[in-house]
XYZ file of N, CA, C and O in Angstrom:
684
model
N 177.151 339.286 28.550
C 177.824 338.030 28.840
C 177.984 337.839 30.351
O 177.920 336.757 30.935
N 178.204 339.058 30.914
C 178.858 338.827 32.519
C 177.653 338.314 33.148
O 177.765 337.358 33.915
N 176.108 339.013 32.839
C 174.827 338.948 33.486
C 174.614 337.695 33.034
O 173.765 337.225 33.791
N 174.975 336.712 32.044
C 174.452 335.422 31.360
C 175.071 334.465 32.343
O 174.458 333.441 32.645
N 176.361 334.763 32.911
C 177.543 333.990 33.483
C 176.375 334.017 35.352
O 175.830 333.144 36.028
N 176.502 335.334 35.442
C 175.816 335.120 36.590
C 174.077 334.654 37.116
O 173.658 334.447 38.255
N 173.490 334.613 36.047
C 172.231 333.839 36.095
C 172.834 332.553 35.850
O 172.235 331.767 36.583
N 173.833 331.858 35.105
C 173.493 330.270 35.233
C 174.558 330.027 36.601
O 174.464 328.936 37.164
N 175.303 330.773 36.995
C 175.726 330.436 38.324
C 175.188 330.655 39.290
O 175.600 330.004 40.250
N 173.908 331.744 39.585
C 172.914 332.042 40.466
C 171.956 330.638 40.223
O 171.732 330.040 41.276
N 171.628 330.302 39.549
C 170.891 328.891 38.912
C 171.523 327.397 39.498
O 170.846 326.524 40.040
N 172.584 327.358 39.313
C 173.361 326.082 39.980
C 173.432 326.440 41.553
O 173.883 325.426 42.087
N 173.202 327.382 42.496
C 173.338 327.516 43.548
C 172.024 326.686 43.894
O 171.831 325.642 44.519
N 171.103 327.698 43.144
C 169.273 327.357 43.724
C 168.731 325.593 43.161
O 167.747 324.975 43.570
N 169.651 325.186 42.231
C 169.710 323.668 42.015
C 170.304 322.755 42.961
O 169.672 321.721 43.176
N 171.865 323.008 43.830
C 171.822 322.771 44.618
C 171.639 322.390 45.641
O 171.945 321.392 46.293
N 170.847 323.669 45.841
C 170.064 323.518 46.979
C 168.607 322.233 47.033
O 168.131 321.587 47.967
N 168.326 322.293 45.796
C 167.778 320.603 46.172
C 168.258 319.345 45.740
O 167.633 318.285 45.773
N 169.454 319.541 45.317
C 170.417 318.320 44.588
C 171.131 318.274 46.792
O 170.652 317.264 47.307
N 171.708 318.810 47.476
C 172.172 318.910 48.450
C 171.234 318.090 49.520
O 170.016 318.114 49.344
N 171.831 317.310 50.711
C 170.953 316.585 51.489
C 172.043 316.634 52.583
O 173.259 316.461 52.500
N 171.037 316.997 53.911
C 172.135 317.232 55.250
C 173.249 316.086 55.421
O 174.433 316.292 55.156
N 172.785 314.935 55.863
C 173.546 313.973 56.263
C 173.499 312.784 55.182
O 173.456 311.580 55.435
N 173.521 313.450 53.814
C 173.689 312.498 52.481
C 174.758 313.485 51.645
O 174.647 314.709 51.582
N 175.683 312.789 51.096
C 176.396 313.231 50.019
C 175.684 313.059 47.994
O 175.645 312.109 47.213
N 175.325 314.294 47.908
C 174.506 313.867 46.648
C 176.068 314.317 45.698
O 176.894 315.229 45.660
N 175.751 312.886 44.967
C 177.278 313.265 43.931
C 176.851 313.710 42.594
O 177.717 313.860 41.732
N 176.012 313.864 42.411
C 175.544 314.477 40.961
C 175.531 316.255 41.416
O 175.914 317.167 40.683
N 175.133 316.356 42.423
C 175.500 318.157 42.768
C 176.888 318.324 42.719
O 177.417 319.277 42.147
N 177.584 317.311 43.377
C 179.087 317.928 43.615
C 179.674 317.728 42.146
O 180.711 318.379 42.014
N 179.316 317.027 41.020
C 180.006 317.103 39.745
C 179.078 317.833 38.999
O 179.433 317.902 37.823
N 177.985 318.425 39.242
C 177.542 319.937 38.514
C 178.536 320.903 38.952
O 178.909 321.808 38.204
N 178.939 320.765 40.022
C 179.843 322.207 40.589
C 181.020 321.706 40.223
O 181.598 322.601 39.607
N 181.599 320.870 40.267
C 183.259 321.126 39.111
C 182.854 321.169 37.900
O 183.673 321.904 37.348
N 181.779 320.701 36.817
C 181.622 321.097 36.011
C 181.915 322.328 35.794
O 182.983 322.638 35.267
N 180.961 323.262 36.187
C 180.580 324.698 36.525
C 182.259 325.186 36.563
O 182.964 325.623 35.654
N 182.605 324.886 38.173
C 183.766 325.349 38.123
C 184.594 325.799 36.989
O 184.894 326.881 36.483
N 184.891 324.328 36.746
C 186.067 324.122 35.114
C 185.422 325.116 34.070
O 186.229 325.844 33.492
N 184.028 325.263 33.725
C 183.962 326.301 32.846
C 184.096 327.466 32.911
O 184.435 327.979 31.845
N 183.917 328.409 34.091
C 184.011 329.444 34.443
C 185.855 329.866 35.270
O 186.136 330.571 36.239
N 186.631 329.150 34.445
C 188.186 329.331 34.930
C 188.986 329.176 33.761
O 188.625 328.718 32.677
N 190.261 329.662 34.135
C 190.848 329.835 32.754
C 192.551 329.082 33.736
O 193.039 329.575 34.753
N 193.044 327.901 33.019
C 194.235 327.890 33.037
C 195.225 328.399 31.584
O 194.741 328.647 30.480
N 196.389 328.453 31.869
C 197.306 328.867 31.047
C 197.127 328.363 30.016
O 196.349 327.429 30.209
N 197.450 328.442 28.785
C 197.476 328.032 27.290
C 196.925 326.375 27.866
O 197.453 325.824 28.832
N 196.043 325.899 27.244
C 196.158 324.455 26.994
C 195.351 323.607 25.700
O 194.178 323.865 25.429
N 195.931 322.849 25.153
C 195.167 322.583 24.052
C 194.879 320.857 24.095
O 195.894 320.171 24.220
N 194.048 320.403 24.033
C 193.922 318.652 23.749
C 192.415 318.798 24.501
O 191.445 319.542 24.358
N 192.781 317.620 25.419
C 191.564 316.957 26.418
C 191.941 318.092 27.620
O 192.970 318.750 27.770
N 190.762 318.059 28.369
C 190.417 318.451 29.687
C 190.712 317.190 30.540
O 190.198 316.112 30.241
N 191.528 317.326 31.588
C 191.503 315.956 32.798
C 191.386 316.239 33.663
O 192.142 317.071 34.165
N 190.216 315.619 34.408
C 189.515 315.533 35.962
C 189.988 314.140 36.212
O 189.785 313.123 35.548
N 190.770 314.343 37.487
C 191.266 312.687 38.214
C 190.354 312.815 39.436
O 190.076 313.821 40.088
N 189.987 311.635 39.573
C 188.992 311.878 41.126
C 190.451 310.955 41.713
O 191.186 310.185 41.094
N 190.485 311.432 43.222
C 191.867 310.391 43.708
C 190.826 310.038 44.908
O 190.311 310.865 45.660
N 190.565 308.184 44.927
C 189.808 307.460 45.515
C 188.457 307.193 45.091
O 188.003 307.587 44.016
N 187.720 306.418 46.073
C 186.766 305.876 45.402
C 185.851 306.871 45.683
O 186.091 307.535 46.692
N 184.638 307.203 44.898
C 183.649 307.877 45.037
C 182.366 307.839 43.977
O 182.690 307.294 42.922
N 181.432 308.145 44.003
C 180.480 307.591 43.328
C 180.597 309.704 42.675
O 179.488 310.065 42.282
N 181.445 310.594 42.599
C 181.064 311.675 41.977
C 182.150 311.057 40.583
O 182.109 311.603 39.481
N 182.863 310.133 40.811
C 183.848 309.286 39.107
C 182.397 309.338 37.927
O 182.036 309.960 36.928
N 181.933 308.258 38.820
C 180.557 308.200 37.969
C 179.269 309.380 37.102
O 178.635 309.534 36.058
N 179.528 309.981 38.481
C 178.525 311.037 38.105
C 179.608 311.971 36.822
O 179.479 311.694 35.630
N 180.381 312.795 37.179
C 181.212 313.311 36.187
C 181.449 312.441 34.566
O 181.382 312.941 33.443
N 181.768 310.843 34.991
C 181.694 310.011 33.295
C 180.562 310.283 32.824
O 180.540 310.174 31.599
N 179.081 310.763 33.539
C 177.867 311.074 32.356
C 178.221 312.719 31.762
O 177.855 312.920 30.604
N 178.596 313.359 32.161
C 178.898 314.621 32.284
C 179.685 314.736 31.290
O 179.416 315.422 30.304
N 180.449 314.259 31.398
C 181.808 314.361 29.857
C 181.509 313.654 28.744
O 182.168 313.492 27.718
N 180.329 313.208 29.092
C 179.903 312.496 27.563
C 179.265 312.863 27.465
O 178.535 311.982 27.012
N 178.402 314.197 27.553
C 177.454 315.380 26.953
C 178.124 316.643 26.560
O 177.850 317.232 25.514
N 179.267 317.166 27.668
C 179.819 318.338 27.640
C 180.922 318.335 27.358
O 181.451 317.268 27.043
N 181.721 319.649 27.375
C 183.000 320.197 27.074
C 183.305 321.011 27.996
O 182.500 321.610 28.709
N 184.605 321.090 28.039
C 185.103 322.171 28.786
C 185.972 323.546 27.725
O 187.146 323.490 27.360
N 184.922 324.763 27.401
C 185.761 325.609 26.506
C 186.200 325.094 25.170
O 187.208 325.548 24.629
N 185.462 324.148 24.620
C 185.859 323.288 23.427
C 186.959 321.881 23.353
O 187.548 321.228 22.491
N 186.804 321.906 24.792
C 187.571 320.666 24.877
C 187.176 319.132 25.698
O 186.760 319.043 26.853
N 187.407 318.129 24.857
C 186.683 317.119 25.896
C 187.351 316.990 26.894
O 188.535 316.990 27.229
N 185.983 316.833 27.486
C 186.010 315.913 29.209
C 186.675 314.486 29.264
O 186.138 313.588 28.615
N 187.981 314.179 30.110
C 188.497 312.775 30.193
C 188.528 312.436 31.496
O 189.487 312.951 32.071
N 187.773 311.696 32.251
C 187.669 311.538 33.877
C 188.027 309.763 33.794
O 187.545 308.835 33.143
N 189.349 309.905 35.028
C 189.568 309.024 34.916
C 189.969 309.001 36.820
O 189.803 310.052 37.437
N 190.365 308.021 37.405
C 190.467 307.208 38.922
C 192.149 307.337 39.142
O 193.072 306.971 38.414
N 192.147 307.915 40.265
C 193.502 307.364 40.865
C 193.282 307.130 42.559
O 192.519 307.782 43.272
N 194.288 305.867 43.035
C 194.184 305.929 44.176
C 195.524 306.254 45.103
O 195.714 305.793 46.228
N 196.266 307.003 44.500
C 197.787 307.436 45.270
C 197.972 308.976 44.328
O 197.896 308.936 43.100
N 198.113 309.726 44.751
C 198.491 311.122 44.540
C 199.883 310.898 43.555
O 199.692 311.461 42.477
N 200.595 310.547 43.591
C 201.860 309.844 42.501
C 200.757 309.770 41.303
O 201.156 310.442 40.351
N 199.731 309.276 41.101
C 199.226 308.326 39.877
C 198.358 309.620 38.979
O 197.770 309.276 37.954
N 198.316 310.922 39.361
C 197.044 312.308 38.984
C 197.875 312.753 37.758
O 197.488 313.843 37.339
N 199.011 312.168 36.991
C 199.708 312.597 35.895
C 199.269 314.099 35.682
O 199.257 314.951 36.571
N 198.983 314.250 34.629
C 198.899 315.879 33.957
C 197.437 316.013 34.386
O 196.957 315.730 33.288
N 196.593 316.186 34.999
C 195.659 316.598 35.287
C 195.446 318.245 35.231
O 196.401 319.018 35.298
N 194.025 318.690 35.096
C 193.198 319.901 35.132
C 192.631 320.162 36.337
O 192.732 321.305 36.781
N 192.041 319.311 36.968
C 191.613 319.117 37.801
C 191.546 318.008 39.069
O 190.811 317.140 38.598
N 191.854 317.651 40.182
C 192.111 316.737 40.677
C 190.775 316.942 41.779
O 190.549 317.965 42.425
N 190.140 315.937 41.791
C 188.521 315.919 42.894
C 189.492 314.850 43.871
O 190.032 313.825 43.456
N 189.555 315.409 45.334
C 189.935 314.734 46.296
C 188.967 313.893 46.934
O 188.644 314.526 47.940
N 188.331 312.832 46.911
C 187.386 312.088 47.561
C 187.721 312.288 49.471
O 188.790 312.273 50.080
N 186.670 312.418 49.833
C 186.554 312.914 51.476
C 188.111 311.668 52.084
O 189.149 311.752 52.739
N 187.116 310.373 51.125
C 188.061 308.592 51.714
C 189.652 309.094 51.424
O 190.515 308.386 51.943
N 190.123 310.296 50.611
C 191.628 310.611 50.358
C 192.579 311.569 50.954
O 193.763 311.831 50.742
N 191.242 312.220 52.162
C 191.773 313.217 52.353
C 193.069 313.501 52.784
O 193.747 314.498 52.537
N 193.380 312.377 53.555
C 194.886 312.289 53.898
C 195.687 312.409 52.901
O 196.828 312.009 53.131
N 195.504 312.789 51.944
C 196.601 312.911 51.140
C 196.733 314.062 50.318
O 197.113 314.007 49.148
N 196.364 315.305 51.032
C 196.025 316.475 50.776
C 197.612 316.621 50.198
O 197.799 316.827 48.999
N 198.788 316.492 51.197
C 199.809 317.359 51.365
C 200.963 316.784 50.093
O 201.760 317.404 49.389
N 200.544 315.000 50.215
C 201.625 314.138 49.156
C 200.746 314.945 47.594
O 201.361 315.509 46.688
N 198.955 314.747 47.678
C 198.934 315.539 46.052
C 199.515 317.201 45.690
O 199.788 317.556 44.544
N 199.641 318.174 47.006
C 200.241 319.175 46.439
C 201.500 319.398 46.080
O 201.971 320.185 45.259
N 202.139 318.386 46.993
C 203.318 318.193 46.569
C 203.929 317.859 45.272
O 205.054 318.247 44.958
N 203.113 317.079 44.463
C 203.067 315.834 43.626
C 202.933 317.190 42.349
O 203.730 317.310 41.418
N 201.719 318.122 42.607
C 201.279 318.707 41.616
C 201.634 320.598 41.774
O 201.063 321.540 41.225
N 202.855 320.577 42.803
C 203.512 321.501 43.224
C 204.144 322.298 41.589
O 204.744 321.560 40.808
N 203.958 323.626 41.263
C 204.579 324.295 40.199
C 203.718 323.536 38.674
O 204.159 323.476 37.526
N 202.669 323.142 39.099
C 202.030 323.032 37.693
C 200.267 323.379 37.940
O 199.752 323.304 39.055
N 199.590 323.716 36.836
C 198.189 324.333 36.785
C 197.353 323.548 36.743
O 196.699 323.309 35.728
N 197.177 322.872 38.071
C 196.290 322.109 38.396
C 195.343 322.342 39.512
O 195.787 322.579 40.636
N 194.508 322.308 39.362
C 193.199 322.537 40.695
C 192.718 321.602 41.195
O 192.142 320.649 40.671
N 193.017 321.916 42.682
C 192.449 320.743 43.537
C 191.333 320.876 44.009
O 191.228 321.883 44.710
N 190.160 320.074 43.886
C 188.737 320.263 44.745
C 189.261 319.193 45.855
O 190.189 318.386 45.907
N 188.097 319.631 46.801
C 188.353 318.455 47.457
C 186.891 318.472 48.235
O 186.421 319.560 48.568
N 186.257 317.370 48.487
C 185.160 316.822 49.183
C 185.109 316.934 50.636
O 183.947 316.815 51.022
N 185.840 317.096 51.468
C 185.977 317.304 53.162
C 186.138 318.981 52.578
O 186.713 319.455 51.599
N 185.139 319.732 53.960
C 185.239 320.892 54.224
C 185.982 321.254 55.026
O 186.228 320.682 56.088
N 186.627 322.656 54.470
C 187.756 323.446 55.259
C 189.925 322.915 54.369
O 191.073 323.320 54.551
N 189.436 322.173 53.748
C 190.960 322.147 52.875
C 191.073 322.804 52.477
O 192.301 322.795 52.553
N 190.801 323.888 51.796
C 191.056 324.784 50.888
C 191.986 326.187 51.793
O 192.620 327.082 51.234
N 191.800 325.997 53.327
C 192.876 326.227 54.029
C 194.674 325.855 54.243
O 195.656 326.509 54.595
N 194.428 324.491 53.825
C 195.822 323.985 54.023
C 196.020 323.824 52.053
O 196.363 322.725 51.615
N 195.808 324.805 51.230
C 196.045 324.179 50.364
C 195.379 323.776 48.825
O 195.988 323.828 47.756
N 194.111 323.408 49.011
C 193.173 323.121 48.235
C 192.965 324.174 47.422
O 193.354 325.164 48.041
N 192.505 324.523 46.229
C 192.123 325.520 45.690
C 190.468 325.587 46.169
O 190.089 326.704 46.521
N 189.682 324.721 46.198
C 188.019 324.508 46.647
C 187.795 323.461 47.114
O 188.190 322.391 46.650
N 186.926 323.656 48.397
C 186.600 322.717 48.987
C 184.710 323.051 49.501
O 184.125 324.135 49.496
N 184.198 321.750 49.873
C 182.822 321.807 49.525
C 182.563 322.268 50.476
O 183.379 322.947 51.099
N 181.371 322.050 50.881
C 180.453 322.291 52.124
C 179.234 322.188 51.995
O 178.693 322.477 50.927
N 178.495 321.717 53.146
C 177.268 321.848 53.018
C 176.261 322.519 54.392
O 176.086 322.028 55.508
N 175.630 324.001 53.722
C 175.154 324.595 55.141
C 174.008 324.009 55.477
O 173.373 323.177 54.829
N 173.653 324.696 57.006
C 172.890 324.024 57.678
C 171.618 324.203 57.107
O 170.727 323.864 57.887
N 171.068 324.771 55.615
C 169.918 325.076 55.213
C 170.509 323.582 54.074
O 169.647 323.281 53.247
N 171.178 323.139 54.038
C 171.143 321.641 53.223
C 171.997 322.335 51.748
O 172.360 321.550 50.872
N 172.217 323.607 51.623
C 172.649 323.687 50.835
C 174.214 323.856 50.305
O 175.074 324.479 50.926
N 174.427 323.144 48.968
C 175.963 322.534 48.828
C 176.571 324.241 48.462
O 175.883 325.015 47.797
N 177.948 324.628 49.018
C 178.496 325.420 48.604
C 179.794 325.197 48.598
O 180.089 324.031 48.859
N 180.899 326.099 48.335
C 182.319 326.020 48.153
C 183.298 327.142 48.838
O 182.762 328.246 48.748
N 184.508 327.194 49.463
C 185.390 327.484 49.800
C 186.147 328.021 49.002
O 185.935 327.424 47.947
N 187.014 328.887 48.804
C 188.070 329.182 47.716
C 189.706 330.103 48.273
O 190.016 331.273 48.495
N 190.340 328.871 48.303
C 191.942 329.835 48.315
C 192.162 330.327 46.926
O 192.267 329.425 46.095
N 192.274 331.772 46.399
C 192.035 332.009 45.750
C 194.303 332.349 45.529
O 194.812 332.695 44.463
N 194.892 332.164 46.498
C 196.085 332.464 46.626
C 196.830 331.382 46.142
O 197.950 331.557 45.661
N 196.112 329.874 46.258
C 196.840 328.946 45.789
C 196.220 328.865 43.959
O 196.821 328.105 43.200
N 195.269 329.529 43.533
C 194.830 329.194 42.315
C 195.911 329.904 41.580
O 196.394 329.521 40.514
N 196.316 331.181 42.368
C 197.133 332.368 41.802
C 198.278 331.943 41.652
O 198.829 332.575 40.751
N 199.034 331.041 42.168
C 200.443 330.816 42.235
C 200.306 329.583 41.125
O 201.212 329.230 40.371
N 199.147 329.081 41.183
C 198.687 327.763 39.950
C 198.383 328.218 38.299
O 198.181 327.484 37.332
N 198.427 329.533 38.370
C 198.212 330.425 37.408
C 196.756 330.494 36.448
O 196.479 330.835 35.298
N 195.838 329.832 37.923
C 194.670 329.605 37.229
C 193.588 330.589 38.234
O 193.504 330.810 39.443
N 192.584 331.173 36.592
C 192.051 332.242 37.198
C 190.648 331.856 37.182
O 190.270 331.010 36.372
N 189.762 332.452 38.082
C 188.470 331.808 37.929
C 187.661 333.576 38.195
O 188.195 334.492 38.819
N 186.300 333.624 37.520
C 185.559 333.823 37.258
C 184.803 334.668 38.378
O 184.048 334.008 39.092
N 184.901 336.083 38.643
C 184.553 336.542 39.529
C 183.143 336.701 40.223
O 182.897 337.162 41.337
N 182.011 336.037 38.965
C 180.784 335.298 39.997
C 180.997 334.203 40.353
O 180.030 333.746 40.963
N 182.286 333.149 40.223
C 182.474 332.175 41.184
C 183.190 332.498 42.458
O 183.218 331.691 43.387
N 183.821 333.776 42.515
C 184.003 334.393 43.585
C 183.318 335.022 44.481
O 183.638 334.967 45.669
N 182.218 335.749 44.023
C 180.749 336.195 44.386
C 180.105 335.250 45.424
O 179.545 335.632 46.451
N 180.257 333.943 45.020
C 179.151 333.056 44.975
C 180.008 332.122 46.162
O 179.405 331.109 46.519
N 181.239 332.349 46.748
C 181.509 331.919 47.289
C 181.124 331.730 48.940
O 180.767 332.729 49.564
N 181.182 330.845 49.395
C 181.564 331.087 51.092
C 182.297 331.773 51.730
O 181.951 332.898 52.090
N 183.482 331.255 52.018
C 185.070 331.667 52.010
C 185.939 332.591 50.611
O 185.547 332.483 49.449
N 186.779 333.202 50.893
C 187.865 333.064 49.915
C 188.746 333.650 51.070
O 188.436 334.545 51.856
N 190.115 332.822 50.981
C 191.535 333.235 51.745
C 192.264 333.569 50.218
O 193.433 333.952 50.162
C-alpha cells in the first residue's frame, strides 16, 4: 500500500511538471494537488460531504467542480463551493486561498482558529505565516508545495508521509 501511495504521488509530481507553466498559472494542476492532498490526509472523525471553499475568484473553483463530479474524498463526496470574505468558509475541509485573497490570510485563520480545517493557499511562502500548504512553482516550471506541518498538527490533521517526502519546505 505505502509503495502504491508513493508511485501515484511520484506520478502527480512528473504530471505536474507539464500541467505547470513559468509565468502561467495552470489551474487544473493546482486542483490535481488538493485533490491529491485531501486524499492522502486524515482529519478527525468526519462523516457527510467533503468541503473545499475556494475564498475569491479563481478559475481552480472550476477546475475542482469537474473533479468532484468524478471523485471522492475517502468515500465521501466532493462539495466545492465560492466565498469571497473569510467570515463566509462555514465548516469547511479545506479552504483554497486564491493568490486575489491573499490578504486575508490572518482574518481566515482566525475565522477557522481551533477547528480541522486546511488552508492551501495559491501565493508562495504562506504556509510560513500560517497556511498549512502553499504552492510554488520552480524555476524548472515545475508546480510544488510548502508544508507547515505544525499548523496541520494543532488542526489535528495528519497527512501522509510521501506528501511529506515530496515536499519543498516543511516548518
Amino acid at each position: 500500500m505505502r509503495f502504491a501511495v508513493k508511485i501515484i504521488v511520484g506520478a502527480l509530481f512528473v504530471f505536474s511538471g507539464f500541467l505547470a507553466k513559468a509565468q502561467t498559472t495552470n489551474h487544473q494542476a493546482y486542483s490535481v494537488f488538493i485533490f491529491s492532498i485531501a486524499k492522502y490526509s486524515n482529519w478527525p472523525v468526519h462523516e457527510g460531504e467533503f468541503k473545499i471553499v475556494v475564498l475569491g475568484k479563481s478559475k481552480v473553483y472550476d477546475e475542482l467542480l469537474k473533479v468532484s463530479a468524478t471523485k471522492d474524498v475517502n468515500g465521501m463526496k466532493i462539495v466545492v463551493t465560492q466565498a469571497e470574505e473569510a467570515s463566509q468558509v462555514g465548516e469547511a475541509n479545506i479552504v483554497y486561498l486564491s493568490d486575489s485573497k491573499s490578504s486575508q490570510l490572518d482574518d481566515l485563520l482566525k475565522t477557522t482558529n481551533g477547528k480541522a480545517v486546511m488552508v492551501i493557499t495559491e501565493r508562495e511562502g504562506l504556509f510560513k505565516k500560517g497556511a498549512g500548504f502553499s504552492f510554488l512553482v520552480l524555476d524548472n516550471s515545475t508546480l510544488r508545495f510548502d508544508i507547515n506541518n505544525t499548523e496541520l498538527e494543532k488542526r489535528q490533521i495528519k497527512i501522509s508521509k510521501s506528501l511529506s517526502t515530496l515536499a519543498n519546505s516543511i516548518i
